[in-house]
Amino acid sequence: LKTDMDSQGVSYLNKAALCSRLGAARICQLAMGCAVIAMVTHSAGYSGSHGVFCMAAWCFCFAMSVVVFFLDATRLHSCLPVSWDNLTVTCAACATLMYVTTSVVYPLFFVRSECPYAGCHVRDFRIAVTVCSILGTLAYGVEVVLCRARPGQIVVGYMATVPGLLKVVQSFVACVIFGALANGSQYSLYAATIFCVVVYALCFALTALVVFMTVCKRTQGVRGMPFDRFVVVCTLLEVLLYLSASVVWPVFCFDTKYGSPWRPSSCPQGKCPWDSKVVVAVFSWVNFCLYAADLMYSQGVRFVSSHAAARSRV
């Protein structure tokens, strides 16, 4: 007996996962990820916290790409209780940011103009790793561009819009801030700096909540409030909170009454609290600008759920 799928003439495999621009981009992601991991484990090598971070990022992105490609090719994503379009563009944006970071960190700490003690072939492998990492960045970036919502479209996949993509960048920047805070930033010295940490954590939680609701199809509304309005309210709150933290943190870290406006000469390289404070201050302003841009873009976005879009087409 033929199944319903056979009788309808629908194939089990999704040919578009291979024979399309999006499919080609994902195949390039897999190829570059596999090449990077193979070369690093074979001869290029990695060491220290920076090397472990790069290797972990590459492995995570590669595993994520394998899962996404497999589920898309086999159409098994239809069995998952998630919004597939929102999930894939979120993963692609996250992987793009991680690849950008590794493409800067790895050559900065592991590529030298002179040959290391192990020989020039190690340096050549590390250069090849950097090149493949940059190509992987482009492959993930192409997926984000291909999936991004165009102006004038009915927005069903919120994460494909500019505000949705900004949510991913904001979360990534928040993770950088948390890493700097954990690296001996001495944030517990003053109540004001503790307030800033609470602000960073609260804004990250709100942003993660919006992403989670979108990916898990929980966008029908929040206590009677439309989802797009809920997002704007959260974004406005985050702008105000980040503005306060971006002003308070530098005052209590670099004013002569509380700290030092200049880097202490006795501070060890790589383990200096002053450096961590600078990172937090800079990325606080970066995230404030991202949230402000998010708020401006969100004014023109009218999100509708997939159910509502389907009813409107009937």
Coordinates of C-alpha atoms in Angstrom, one line a residue:
L1 CA 0.0 0.0 0.0
K2 CA 1.2 3.5 -0.8
T3 CA 1.4 6.0 2.0
D4 CA -0.4 9.4 1.8
M5 CA 2.9 11.0 1.1
D6 CA 3.6 8.7 -1.9
S7 CA 0.0 9.2 -3.2
Q8 CA 0.4 12.9 -3.1
G9 CA 3.7 12.7 -5.0
V10 CA 5.7 14.3 -2.3
S11 CA 9.2 13.0 -1.7
Y12 CA 10.5 12.2 1.7
L13 CA 13.7 14.2 1.1
N14 CA 13.7 17.9 0.6
K15 CA 15.5 18.6 -2.6
A16 CA 15.7 22.3 -1.9
A17 CA 18.0 21.5 1.0
L18 CA 20.6 20.7 -1.7
C19 CA 19.5 22.4 -4.9
S20 CA 19.1 25.9 -3.7
R21 CA 21.1 28.9 -2.7
L22 CA 20.3 28.3 0.9
G23 CA 21.3 24.6 0.6
A24 CA 24.6 25.6 -1.0
A25 CA 25.3 28.0 1.8
R26 CA 24.7 25.3 4.4
I27 CA 26.8 22.8 2.5
C28 CA 29.6 25.4 2.6
Q29 CA 29.1 25.8 6.3
L30 CA 29.6 22.0 6.8
A31 CA 32.6 21.9 4.5
M32 CA 34.4 24.9 6.2
G33 CA 33.5 23.6 9.7
C34 CA 34.8 20.2 8.9
A35 CA 38.0 21.6 7.4
V36 CA 38.7 23.8 10.4
I37 CA 38.2 21.1 13.0
A38 CA 40.3 18.6 11.0
M39 CA 43.2 21.0 10.5
V40 CA 43.2 22.2 14.1
T41 CA 43.2 18.6 15.5
H42 CA 45.7 17.4 12.8
S43 CA 48.5 20.0 13.0
A44 CA 47.4 23.6 13.7
G45 CA 46.7 23.0 17.3
Y46 CA 45.2 25.1 20.0
S47 CA 46.0 25.9 23.7
G48 CA 45.0 28.0 26.6
S49 CA 41.5 29.5 27.2
H50 CA 41.5 31.4 23.8
G51 CA 42.2 28.2 21.9
V52 CA 39.7 26.2 23.8
F53 CA 37.1 28.9 23.1
C54 CA 37.8 28.8 19.4
M55 CA 37.7 25.1 19.2
A56 CA 34.4 24.9 21.2
A57 CA 32.8 27.5 19.0
W58 CA 33.8 25.7 15.8
C59 CA 32.6 22.3 17.1
F60 CA 29.3 23.8 18.4
C61 CA 28.6 25.6 15.1
F62 CA 29.4 22.5 13.1
A63 CA 27.2 20.2 15.2
M64 CA 24.4 22.8 15.0
S65 CA 24.8 22.9 11.2
V66 CA 24.7 19.1 10.9
V67 CA 21.4 19.0 12.9
V68 CA 19.8 21.8 10.9
F69 CA 20.9 20.3 7.5
F70 CA 19.7 16.8 8.5
L71 CA 16.3 18.0 9.8
D72 CA 15.8 20.2 6.7
A73 CA 16.8 17.5 4.2
T74 CA 14.6 14.9 5.8
R75 CA 11.7 17.2 6.6
L76 CA 11.7 16.0 10.2
H77 CA 11.6 19.5 11.5
S78 CA 7.9 19.4 10.9
C79 CA 7.7 17.0 13.9
L80 CA 9.2 19.6 16.2
P81 CA 7.1 22.0 18.2
V82 CA 9.2 25.0 17.0
S83 CA 9.1 27.7 14.4
W84 CA 11.6 26.3 12.0
D85 CA 12.3 29.5 10.0
N86 CA 12.8 31.4 13.3
L87 CA 15.1 28.7 14.7
T88 CA 17.3 28.4 11.6
V89 CA 17.9 32.1 11.2
T90 CA 18.6 32.5 14.9
C91 CA 21.2 29.6 14.7
A92 CA 22.7 31.2 11.5
A93 CA 23.0 34.6 13.1
C94 CA 24.5 33.1 16.3
A95 CA 27.0 31.1 14.3
T96 CA 28.0 34.1 12.2
L97 CA 28.9 36.0 15.4
M98 CA 30.8 33.1 16.8
Y99 CA 32.8 32.6 13.6
V100 CA 33.6 36.3 13.4
T101 CA 35.0 36.1 16.9
T102 CA 37.1 33.0 16.2
S103 CA 38.3 34.5 12.9
V104 CA 39.8 37.3 15.0
V105 CA 40.9 35.5 18.1
Y106 CA 42.6 32.5 16.6
P107 CA 45.0 34.4 14.3
L108 CA 45.6 37.0 16.9
F109 CA 46.9 34.4 19.4
F110 CA 48.2 31.6 17.2
V111 CA 49.4 33.0 13.9
R112 CA 52.9 34.6 13.7
S113 CA 54.9 35.8 10.8
E114 CA 57.9 33.7 11.9
C115 CA 57.8 29.9 12.0
P116 CA 57.1 28.5 15.5
Y117 CA 59.3 25.8 17.0
A118 CA 57.3 23.0 15.5
G119 CA 58.1 24.2 11.9
C120 CA 56.6 26.3 9.2
H121 CA 53.9 23.7 8.3
V122 CA 52.2 24.5 11.7
R123 CA 52.1 28.1 10.8
D124 CA 50.7 27.3 7.3
F125 CA 48.0 25.1 8.8
R126 CA 47.0 27.9 11.2
I127 CA 46.8 30.4 8.3
A128 CA 44.6 27.9 6.5
V129 CA 42.4 27.5 9.6
T130 CA 42.0 31.3 9.7
V131 CA 41.0 31.4 6.0
C132 CA 38.5 28.6 6.3
S133 CA 37.0 30.3 9.4
I134 CA 36.6 33.5 7.4
L135 CA 34.9 31.6 4.6
G136 CA 32.7 29.9 7.2
T137 CA 31.7 33.4 8.5
L138 CA 30.7 34.3 4.9
A139 CA 28.7 31.1 4.5
Y140 CA 26.7 31.7 7.7
G141 CA 26.3 35.4 6.8
V142 CA 24.9 34.4 3.4
E143 CA 22.2 32.3 5.1
V144 CA 21.2 35.2 7.3
V145 CA 20.9 37.4 4.2
L146 CA 18.9 34.8 2.3
C147 CA 16.5 34.3 5.2
R148 CA 16.2 38.0 6.2
A149 CA 12.7 39.4 5.8
R150 CA 12.4 42.0 3.0
P151 CA 10.7 45.4 3.5
G152 CA 7.0 45.3 2.8
Q153 CA 6.6 41.6 3.6
I154 CA 4.1 40.2 6.1
V155 CA 6.4 39.4 9.0
V156 CA 5.8 35.8 10.2
G157 CA 9.3 34.9 11.1
Y158 CA 10.2 37.7 13.6
M159 CA 13.8 36.5 14.0
A160 CA 14.3 37.1 10.3
T161 CA 13.6 40.9 10.7
V162 CA 16.2 43.5 11.7
P163 CA 14.9 43.7 15.3
G164 CA 15.0 39.9 15.5
L165 CA 18.6 39.7 14.3
L166 CA 19.5 42.5 16.6
K167 CA 18.2 40.4 19.5
V168 CA 20.8 37.7 18.7
V169 CA 23.6 40.3 18.5
Q170 CA 22.5 41.9 21.8
S171 CA 22.6 38.4 23.5
F172 CA 26.0 37.8 22.1
V173 CA 27.3 41.2 23.4
A174 CA 25.8 40.4 26.8
C175 CA 27.7 37.2 26.9
V176 CA 30.9 39.1 26.2
I177 CA 30.0 41.4 29.1
F178 CA 29.4 38.5 31.4
G179 CA 32.8 37.0 30.5
A180 CA 34.5 40.3 31.3
L181 CA 32.6 40.5 34.6
A182 CA 33.7 37.0 35.6
N183 CA 37.4 37.8 34.7
G184 CA 38.2 39.7 37.9
S185 CA 36.2 42.8 37.2
Q186 CA 35.7 43.5 41.0
Y187 CA 32.1 44.4 40.3
S188 CA 31.1 43.6 43.9
L189 CA 33.0 46.5 45.4
Y190 CA 30.2 49.0 45.1
A191 CA 26.4 48.8 45.2
A192 CA 26.3 50.8 42.0
T193 CA 28.3 48.3 40.0
I194 CA 26.2 45.5 41.4
F195 CA 23.2 47.4 40.1
C196 CA 24.8 47.4 36.6
V197 CA 25.3 43.6 36.8
V198 CA 21.6 43.2 37.7
V199 CA 20.8 45.4 34.7
Y200 CA 22.9 43.3 32.3
A201 CA 21.3 40.1 33.6
L202 CA 17.7 41.4 33.5
C203 CA 18.1 42.7 29.9
F204 CA 19.7 39.5 28.8
A205 CA 16.8 37.5 30.4
L206 CA 14.2 39.7 28.6
T207 CA 15.9 39.3 25.3
A208 CA 16.3 35.6 25.7
L209 CA 12.6 35.4 26.6
V210 CA 11.6 37.2 23.3
V211 CA 13.8 34.8 21.3
F212 CA 12.4 31.8 23.2
M213 CA 8.8 32.9 22.6
T214 CA 9.4 33.4 18.9
V215 CA 11.2 30.1 18.3
C216 CA 8.7 28.1 20.4
K217 CA 5.6 29.7 18.7
R218 CA 4.4 31.6 21.8
T219 CA 3.6 34.8 20.0
Q220 CA -0.2 34.9 20.3
G221 CA 0.1 37.6 23.0
V222 CA 1.1 38.2 26.6
R223 CA -1.8 38.7 28.9
G224 CA -3.9 40.3 26.2
M225 CA -1.0 42.4 24.8
P226 CA 0.0 41.8 21.2
F227 CA 3.5 40.3 20.7
D228 CA 4.9 43.2 18.8
R229 CA 3.7 45.7 21.5
F230 CA 5.2 43.4 24.2
V231 CA 8.6 43.5 22.3
V232 CA 8.5 47.3 22.0
V233 CA 7.8 47.7 25.7
C234 CA 10.6 45.3 26.7
T235 CA 13.0 47.1 24.3
L236 CA 12.2 50.5 25.7
L237 CA 12.8 49.2 29.2
E238 CA 16.1 47.7 28.1
V239 CA 17.2 51.0 26.5
L240 CA 16.5 52.9 29.7
L241 CA 18.3 50.3 31.9
Y242 CA 21.3 50.1 29.6
L243 CA 21.6 53.9 29.5
S244 CA 21.7 54.0 33.3
A245 CA 24.3 51.2 33.5
S246 CA 26.4 52.7 30.7
V247 CA 26.7 55.9 32.7
V248 CA 27.0 54.4 36.2
W249 CA 29.6 51.7 35.4
P250 CA 32.4 54.1 34.1
V251 CA 31.8 56.5 36.9
F252 CA 32.4 53.9 39.6
C253 CA 35.2 52.2 37.8
F254 CA 37.3 55.0 36.3
D255 CA 36.7 58.1 38.5
T256 CA 39.6 58.9 40.8
K257 CA 37.3 58.6 43.8
Y258 CA 36.5 55.0 43.2
G259 CA 39.1 53.7 40.8
S260 CA 41.8 54.8 38.3
P261 CA 41.2 56.5 34.9
W262 CA 44.5 55.0 33.7
R263 CA 45.7 51.4 33.5
P264 CA 48.0 50.6 36.5
S265 CA 51.5 49.8 35.5
S266 CA 51.7 46.9 37.9
C267 CA 48.6 45.2 36.4
P268 CA 49.5 41.9 34.8
Q269 CA 48.7 41.5 31.2
G270 CA 45.6 39.3 30.6
K271 CA 44.6 39.3 34.3
C272 CA 44.1 43.0 35.0
P273 CA 40.7 44.0 36.6
W274 CA 41.1 47.4 34.8
D275 CA 41.1 45.8 31.4
S276 CA 37.9 43.9 32.3
K277 CA 36.2 47.1 33.4
V278 CA 37.1 48.7 30.1
V279 CA 35.6 45.8 28.2
V280 CA 32.4 46.0 30.2
A281 CA 32.2 49.8 29.7
V282 CA 32.8 49.7 25.9
F283 CA 30.3 46.8 25.3
S284 CA 27.7 48.4 27.6
W285 CA 27.6 51.4 25.2
V286 CA 27.6 49.0 22.2
N287 CA 24.6 47.2 23.5
F288 CA 22.9 50.4 24.4
C289 CA 23.2 51.5 20.7
L290 CA 21.9 48.1 19.6
Y291 CA 18.9 48.3 21.8
A292 CA 18.2 51.9 20.6
A293 CA 18.4 50.8 17.0
D294 CA 16.2 47.8 17.9
L295 CA 13.6 50.2 19.4
M296 CA 13.6 52.4 16.2
Y297 CA 13.3 49.4 13.9
S298 CA 10.6 47.8 16.0
Q299 CA 8.2 50.7 15.4
G300 CA 7.8 49.6 11.7
V301 CA 7.4 45.9 12.4
R302 CA 3.9 44.4 12.6
F303 CA 4.4 40.7 13.5
V304 CA 1.6 38.2 12.9
S305 CA 1.6 34.6 14.0
S306 CA 1.7 31.8 11.5
H307 CA -1.8 30.9 12.3
A308 CA -3.1 34.4 11.7
A309 CA -1.2 34.5 8.4
A310 CA -2.7 31.3 7.3
R311 CA -6.2 32.5 8.1
S312 CA -5.6 35.7 6.2
R313 CA -4.7 33.7 3.1
V314 CA -7.9 31.6 3.2

